[in-house]
mmCIF file with all atom_site columns, C-alpha atoms in Angstrom:
data_model
loop_
_atom_site.group_PDB
_atom_site.id
_atom_site.type_symbol
_atom_site.label_atom_id
_atom_site.label_alt_id
_atom_site.label_comp_id
_atom_site.label_asym_id
_atom_site.label_entity_id
_atom_site.label_seq_id
_atom_site.pdbx_PDB_ins_code
_atom_site.Cartn_x
_atom_site.Cartn_y
_atom_site.Cartn_z
_atom_site.occupancy
_atom_site.B_iso_or_equiv
_atom_site.pdbx_formal_charge
_atom_site.auth_seq_id
_atom_site.auth_comp_id
_atom_site.auth_asym_id
_atom_site.auth_atom_id
_atom_site.pdbx_PDB_model_num
ATOM 1   C CA . MET A 1 1   ? -193.876 -194.848 -158.930 1.00 0.00 ? 43  MET A CA 1
ATOM 2   C CA . ARG A 1 2   ? -190.448 -195.651 -160.308 1.00 0.00 ? 44  ARG A CA 1
ATOM 3   C CA . THR A 1 3   ? -190.401 -198.968 -158.454 1.00 0.00 ? 45  THR A CA 1
ATOM 4   C CA . SER A 1 4   ? -193.896 -199.753 -159.683 1.00 0.00 ? 46  SER A CA 1
ATOM 5   C CA . ARG A 1 5   ? -192.879 -199.089 -163.287 1.00 0.00 ? 47  ARG A CA 1
ATOM 6   C CA . ARG A 1 6   ? -189.741 -201.182 -162.896 1.00 0.00 ? 48  ARG A CA 1
ATOM 7   C CA . LEU A 1 7   ? -191.709 -204.088 -161.429 1.00 0.00 ? 49  LEU A CA 1
ATOM 8   C CA . ARG A 1 8   ? -194.198 -203.862 -164.288 1.00 0.00 ? 50  ARG A CA 1
ATOM 9   C CA . THR A 1 9   ? -191.349 -203.905 -166.805 1.00 0.00 ? 51  THR A CA 1
ATOM 10  C CA . GLU A 1 10  ? -189.673 -206.854 -165.082 1.00 0.00 ? 52  GLU A CA 1
ATOM 11  C CA . ALA A 1 11  ? -192.976 -208.722 -164.901 1.00 0.00 ? 53  ALA A CA 1
ATOM 12  C CA . SER A 1 12  ? -194.039 -208.190 -168.490 1.00 0.00 ? 54  SER A CA 1
ATOM 13  C CA . GLY A 1 13  ? -191.131 -210.160 -169.951 1.00 0.00 ? 55  GLY A CA 1
ATOM 14  C CA . ASP A 1 14  ? -190.924 -211.007 -173.633 1.00 0.00 ? 56  ASP A CA 1
ATOM 15  C CA . VAL A 1 15  ? -194.523 -212.081 -174.232 1.00 0.00 ? 57  VAL A CA 1
ATOM 16  C CA . VAL A 1 16  ? -196.347 -208.845 -173.462 1.00 0.00 ? 58  VAL A CA 1
ATOM 17  C CA . SER A 1 17  ? -195.411 -205.179 -173.149 1.00 0.00 ? 59  SER A CA 1
ATOM 18  C CA . PRO A 1 18  ? -195.788 -203.343 -169.831 1.00 0.00 ? 60  PRO A CA 1
ATOM 19  C CA . GLY A 1 19  ? -198.959 -201.678 -171.177 1.00 0.00 ? 61  GLY A CA 1
ATOM 20  C CA . GLN A 1 20  ? -200.419 -205.031 -172.190 1.00 0.00 ? 62  GLN A CA 1
ATOM 21  C CA . TYR A 1 21  ? -199.504 -206.445 -168.789 1.00 0.00 ? 63  TYR A CA 1
ATOM 22  C CA . THR A 1 22  ? -201.482 -203.745 -166.982 1.00 0.00 ? 64  THR A CA 1
ATOM 23  C CA . VAL A 1 23  ? -204.519 -204.365 -169.197 1.00 0.00 ? 65  VAL A CA 1
ATOM 24  C CA . LEU A 1 24  ? -204.375 -208.082 -168.401 1.00 0.00 ? 66  LEU A CA 1
ATOM 25  C CA . ALA A 1 25  ? -204.154 -207.223 -164.697 1.00 0.00 ? 67  ALA A CA 1
ATOM 26  C CA . GLN A 1 26  ? -207.228 -205.000 -165.023 1.00 0.00 ? 68  GLN A CA 1
ATOM 27  C CA . LEU A 1 27  ? -209.166 -207.738 -166.815 1.00 0.00 ? 69  LEU A CA 1
ATOM 28  C CA . ARG A 1 28  ? -208.225 -210.233 -164.110 1.00 0.00 ? 70  ARG A CA 1
ATOM 29  C CA . ARG A 1 29  ? -210.446 -208.147 -161.804 1.00 0.00 ? 71  ARG A CA 1
ATOM 30  C CA . GLY A 1 30  ? -213.379 -208.496 -164.195 1.00 0.00 ? 72  GLY A CA 1
ATOM 31  C CA . SER A 1 31  ? -214.549 -207.977 -167.755 1.00 0.00 ? 73  SER A CA 1
ATOM 32  C CA . ARG A 1 32  ? -214.458 -204.433 -169.136 1.00 0.00 ? 74  ARG A CA 1
ATOM 33  C CA . THR A 1 33  ? -215.144 -202.520 -172.308 1.00 0.00 ? 75  THR A CA 1
ATOM 34  C CA . SER A 1 34  ? -212.257 -201.003 -174.222 1.00 0.00 ? 76  SER A CA 1
ATOM 35  C CA . ARG A 1 35  ? -213.463 -197.560 -173.176 1.00 0.00 ? 77  ARG A CA 1
ATOM 36  C CA . GLU A 1 36  ? -213.450 -198.519 -169.489 1.00 0.00 ? 78  GLU A CA 1
ATOM 37  C CA . LEU A 1 37  ? -209.916 -199.859 -169.850 1.00 0.00 ? 79  LEU A CA 1
ATOM 38  C CA . ALA A 1 38  ? -208.759 -196.682 -171.606 1.00 0.00 ? 80  ALA A CA 1
ATOM 39  C CA . GLU A 1 39  ? -210.214 -194.558 -168.807 1.00 0.00 ? 81  GLU A CA 1
ATOM 40  C CA . ARG A 1 40  ? -208.627 -196.700 -166.091 1.00 0.00 ? 82  ARG A CA 1
ATOM 41  C CA . GLU A 1 41  ? -205.232 -196.664 -167.780 1.00 0.00 ? 83  GLU A CA 1
ATOM 42  C CA . ARG A 1 42  ? -205.533 -192.992 -168.747 1.00 0.00 ? 84  ARG A CA 1
ATOM 43  C CA . VAL A 1 43  ? -204.806 -193.574 -172.428 1.00 0.00 ? 85  VAL A CA 1
ATOM 44  C CA . GLN A 1 44  ? -206.622 -192.527 -175.579 1.00 0.00 ? 86  GLN A CA 1
ATOM 45  C CA . ALA A 1 45  ? -209.088 -194.942 -177.188 1.00 0.00 ? 87  ALA A CA 1
ATOM 46  C CA . PRO A 1 46  ? -206.865 -195.643 -180.256 1.00 0.00 ? 88  PRO A CA 1
ATOM 47  C CA . SER A 1 47  ? -203.990 -196.681 -177.972 1.00 0.00 ? 89  SER A CA 1
ATOM 48  C CA . MET A 1 48  ? -206.236 -199.054 -176.047 1.00 0.00 ? 90  MET A CA 1
ATOM 49  C CA . THR A 1 49  ? -207.602 -200.449 -179.307 1.00 0.00 ? 91  THR A CA 1
ATOM 50  C CA . ARG A 1 50  ? -204.046 -201.362 -180.383 1.00 0.00 ? 92  ARG A CA 1
ATOM 51  C CA . ILE A 1 51  ? -203.290 -202.980 -177.018 1.00 0.00 ? 93  ILE A CA 1
ATOM 52  C CA . VAL A 1 52  ? -206.517 -205.001 -177.048 1.00 0.00 ? 94  VAL A CA 1
ATOM 53  C CA . LYS A 1 53  ? -206.000 -206.046 -180.666 1.00 0.00 ? 95  LYS A CA 1
ATOM 54  C CA . ALA A 1 54  ? -202.508 -207.356 -179.846 1.00 0.00 ? 96  ALA A CA 1
ATOM 55  C CA . LEU A 1 55  ? -203.720 -209.221 -176.743 1.00 0.00 ? 97  LEU A CA 1
ATOM 56  C CA . THR A 1 56  ? -206.619 -210.730 -178.687 1.00 0.00 ? 98  THR A CA 1
ATOM 57  C CA . ALA A 1 57  ? -204.269 -211.849 -181.475 1.00 0.00 ? 99  ALA A CA 1
ATOM 58  C CA . LYS A 1 58  ? -202.097 -213.597 -178.869 1.00 0.00 ? 100 LYS A CA 1
ATOM 59  C CA . GLY A 1 59  ? -205.155 -215.352 -177.424 1.00 0.00 ? 101 GLY A CA 1
ATOM 60  C CA . LEU A 1 60  ? -204.791 -213.597 -174.061 1.00 0.00 ? 102 LEU A CA 1
ATOM 61  C CA . VAL A 1 61  ? -208.057 -211.642 -174.255 1.00 0.00 ? 103 VAL A CA 1
ATOM 62  C CA . SER A 1 62  ? -211.457 -212.690 -175.583 1.00 0.00 ? 104 SER A CA 1
ATOM 63  C CA . ARG A 1 63  ? -214.235 -210.517 -176.940 1.00 0.00 ? 105 ARG A CA 1
ATOM 64  C CA . ALA A 1 64  ? -217.976 -210.985 -176.430 1.00 0.00 ? 106 ALA A CA 1
ATOM 65  C CA . VAL A 1 65  ? -221.089 -208.927 -176.997 1.00 0.00 ? 107 VAL A CA 1
ATOM 66  C CA . HIS A 1 66  ? -222.006 -206.956 -173.876 1.00 0.00 ? 108 HIS A CA 1
ATOM 67  C CA . PRO A 1 67  ? -225.068 -208.644 -172.276 1.00 0.00 ? 109 PRO A CA 1
ATOM 68  C CA . GLN A 1 68  ? -226.832 -205.344 -171.465 1.00 0.00 ? 110 GLN A CA 1
ATOM 69  C CA . ASP A 1 69  ? -225.788 -203.342 -174.540 1.00 0.00 ? 111 ASP A CA 1
ATOM 70  C CA . GLY A 1 70  ? -225.350 -205.280 -177.757 1.00 0.00 ? 112 GLY A CA 1
ATOM 71  C CA . ARG A 1 71  ? -223.539 -202.320 -179.320 1.00 0.00 ? 113 ARG A CA 1
ATOM 72  C CA . GLN A 1 72  ? -220.564 -202.765 -176.992 1.00 0.00 ? 114 GLN A CA 1
ATOM 73  C CA . ILE A 1 73  ? -217.876 -205.422 -176.795 1.00 0.00 ? 115 ILE A CA 1
ATOM 74  C CA . LEU A 1 74  ? -216.911 -206.854 -173.422 1.00 0.00 ? 116 LEU A CA 1
ATOM 75  C CA . LEU A 1 75  ? -213.290 -207.926 -172.998 1.00 0.00 ? 117 LEU A CA 1
ATOM 76  C CA . SER A 1 76  ? -212.207 -210.762 -170.713 1.00 0.00 ? 118 SER A CA 1
ATOM 77  C CA . ILE A 1 77  ? -208.924 -212.402 -169.847 1.00 0.00 ? 119 ILE A CA 1
ATOM 78  C CA . THR A 1 78  ? -208.461 -215.941 -171.188 1.00 0.00 ? 120 THR A CA 1
ATOM 79  C CA . PRO A 1 79  ? -206.841 -218.860 -169.361 1.00 0.00 ? 121 PRO A CA 1
ATOM 80  C CA . ASP A 1 80  ? -203.670 -218.194 -171.392 1.00 0.00 ? 122 ASP A CA 1
ATOM 81  C CA . GLY A 1 81  ? -203.785 -214.574 -170.212 1.00 0.00 ? 123 GLY A CA 1
ATOM 82  C CA . GLU A 1 82  ? -204.124 -215.766 -166.624 1.00 0.00 ? 124 GLU A CA 1
ATOM 83  C CA . GLY A 1 83  ? -201.070 -217.957 -167.170 1.00 0.00 ? 125 GLY A CA 1
ATOM 84  C CA . ILE A 1 84  ? -199.065 -214.993 -168.451 1.00 0.00 ? 126 ILE A CA 1
ATOM 85  C CA . LEU A 1 85  ? -199.986 -213.027 -165.320 1.00 0.00 ? 127 LEU A CA 1
ATOM 86  C CA . GLU A 1 86  ? -198.946 -215.898 -163.045 1.00 0.00 ? 128 GLU A CA 1
ATOM 87  C CA . GLU A 1 87  ? -195.636 -216.233 -164.863 1.00 0.00 ? 129 GLU A CA 1
ATOM 88  C CA . ALA A 1 88  ? -195.140 -212.465 -164.644 1.00 0.00 ? 130 ALA A CA 1
ATOM 89  C CA . LYS A 1 89  ? -195.872 -212.514 -160.915 1.00 0.00 ? 131 LYS A CA 1
ATOM 90  C CA . GLY A 1 90  ? -193.104 -215.081 -160.465 1.00 0.00 ? 132 GLY A CA 1
ATOM 91  C CA . GLN A 1 91  ? -190.661 -212.986 -162.499 1.00 0.00 ? 133 GLN A CA 1
ATOM 92  C CA . ARG A 1 92  ? -191.543 -209.849 -160.541 1.00 0.00 ? 134 ARG A CA 1
ATOM 93  C CA . THR A 1 93  ? -191.139 -211.629 -157.206 1.00 0.00 ? 135 THR A CA 1
ATOM 94  C CA . ALA A 1 94  ? -187.797 -213.133 -158.252 1.00 0.00 ? 136 ALA A CA 1
ATOM 95  C CA . TRP A 1 95  ? -186.457 -209.754 -159.392 1.00 0.00 ? 137 TRP A CA 1
ATOM 96  C CA . LEU A 1 96  ? -187.535 -208.034 -156.177 1.00 0.00 ? 138 LEU A CA 1
ATOM 97  C CA . SER A 1 97  ? -186.139 -210.866 -154.016 1.00 0.00 ? 139 SER A CA 1
ATOM 98  C CA . ARG A 1 98  ? -182.753 -210.591 -155.723 1.00 0.00 ? 140 ARG A CA 1
ATOM 99  C CA . ARG A 1 99  ? -182.699 -206.840 -155.141 1.00 0.00 ? 141 ARG A CA 1
ATOM 100 C CA . VAL A 1 100 ? -183.763 -207.040 -151.488 1.00 0.00 ? 142 VAL A CA 1
ATOM 101 C CA . ALA A 1 101 ? -181.180 -209.770 -150.836 1.00 0.00 ? 143 ALA A CA 1
ATOM 102 C CA . LEU A 1 102 ? -178.458 -207.249 -151.706 1.00 0.00 ? 144 LEU A CA 1
ATOM 103 C CA . LEU A 1 103 ? -179.510 -205.033 -148.782 1.00 0.00 ? 145 LEU A CA 1
ATOM 104 C CA . ASP A 1 104 ? -178.002 -205.391 -145.342 1.00 0.00 ? 146 ASP A CA 1
ATOM 105 C CA . GLU A 1 105 ? -180.186 -206.470 -142.409 1.00 0.00 ? 147 GLU A CA 1
ATOM 106 C CA . GLU A 1 106 ? -180.788 -202.919 -141.164 1.00 0.00 ? 148 GLU A CA 1
ATOM 107 C CA . ASP A 1 107 ? -181.943 -201.725 -144.589 1.00 0.00 ? 149 ASP A CA 1
ATOM 108 C CA . ARG A 1 108 ? -184.263 -204.730 -144.936 1.00 0.00 ? 150 ARG A CA 1
ATOM 109 C CA . LEU A 1 109 ? -185.849 -203.832 -141.579 1.00 0.00 ? 151 LEU A CA 1
ATOM 110 C CA . VAL A 1 110 ? -186.316 -200.226 -142.720 1.00 0.00 ? 152 VAL A CA 1
ATOM 111 C CA . LEU A 1 111 ? -187.849 -201.423 -145.974 1.00 0.00 ? 153 LEU A CA 1
ATOM 112 C CA . SER A 1 112 ? -190.182 -203.758 -144.098 1.00 0.00 ? 154 SER A CA 1
ATOM 113 C CA . ARG A 1 113 ? -191.342 -200.959 -141.813 1.00 0.00 ? 155 ARG A CA 1
ATOM 114 C CA . ALA A 1 114 ? -191.879 -198.643 -144.785 1.00 0.00 ? 156 ALA A CA 1
ATOM 115 C CA . ALA A 1 115 ? -193.958 -201.317 -146.534 1.00 0.00 ? 157 ALA A CA 1
ATOM 116 C CA . HIS A 1 116 ? -196.177 -201.661 -143.462 1.00 0.00 ? 158 HIS A CA 1
ATOM 117 C CA . LEU A 1 117 ? -196.617 -197.896 -143.261 1.00 0.00 ? 159 LEU A CA 1
ATOM 118 C CA . LEU A 1 118 ? -197.575 -197.709 -146.943 1.00 0.00 ? 160 LEU A CA 1
ATOM 119 C CA . GLN A 1 119 ? -200.156 -200.468 -146.416 1.00 0.00 ? 161 GLN A CA 1
ATOM 120 C CA . GLU A 1 120 ? -201.642 -198.566 -143.489 1.00 0.00 ? 162 GLU A CA 1
ATOM 121 C CA . LEU A 1 121 ? -201.784 -195.355 -145.520 1.00 0.00 ? 163 LEU A CA 1
ATOM 122 C CA . SER A 1 122 ? -203.497 -197.027 -148.462 1.00 0.00 ? 164 SER A CA 1
ATOM 123 C CA . ALA A 1 123 ? -206.078 -198.698 -146.197 1.00 0.00 ? 165 ALA A CA 1
ATOM 124 C CA . GLU A 1 124 ? -207.493 -195.368 -145.013 1.00 0.00 ? 166 GLU A CA 1
#
């Protein structure tokens, strides 16, 4: 979890906060309501409202009326939001590469094996 948080912080950079980054990543998987995002991120509705408002103001998220329920607003990532995620992915990869490069060969092999085991565990 600590590594995940650190990667999220490294990836978010100066444009978006780590919380905003995770919302953009969720929206990359498909449009959602603010309530759905709050539930997925395990935050209260007012917190999600602030995050969405900031992302919308930056042009990273768009709002549209929900096609099945006109009372709800559906949030989607914009092309600019997609660009922020791609840039963040590059930053995250660069940070992790620099850190792994500091390890000796034996530790890199151990880390590689651990990564494979974690993938196997999460696939079950």
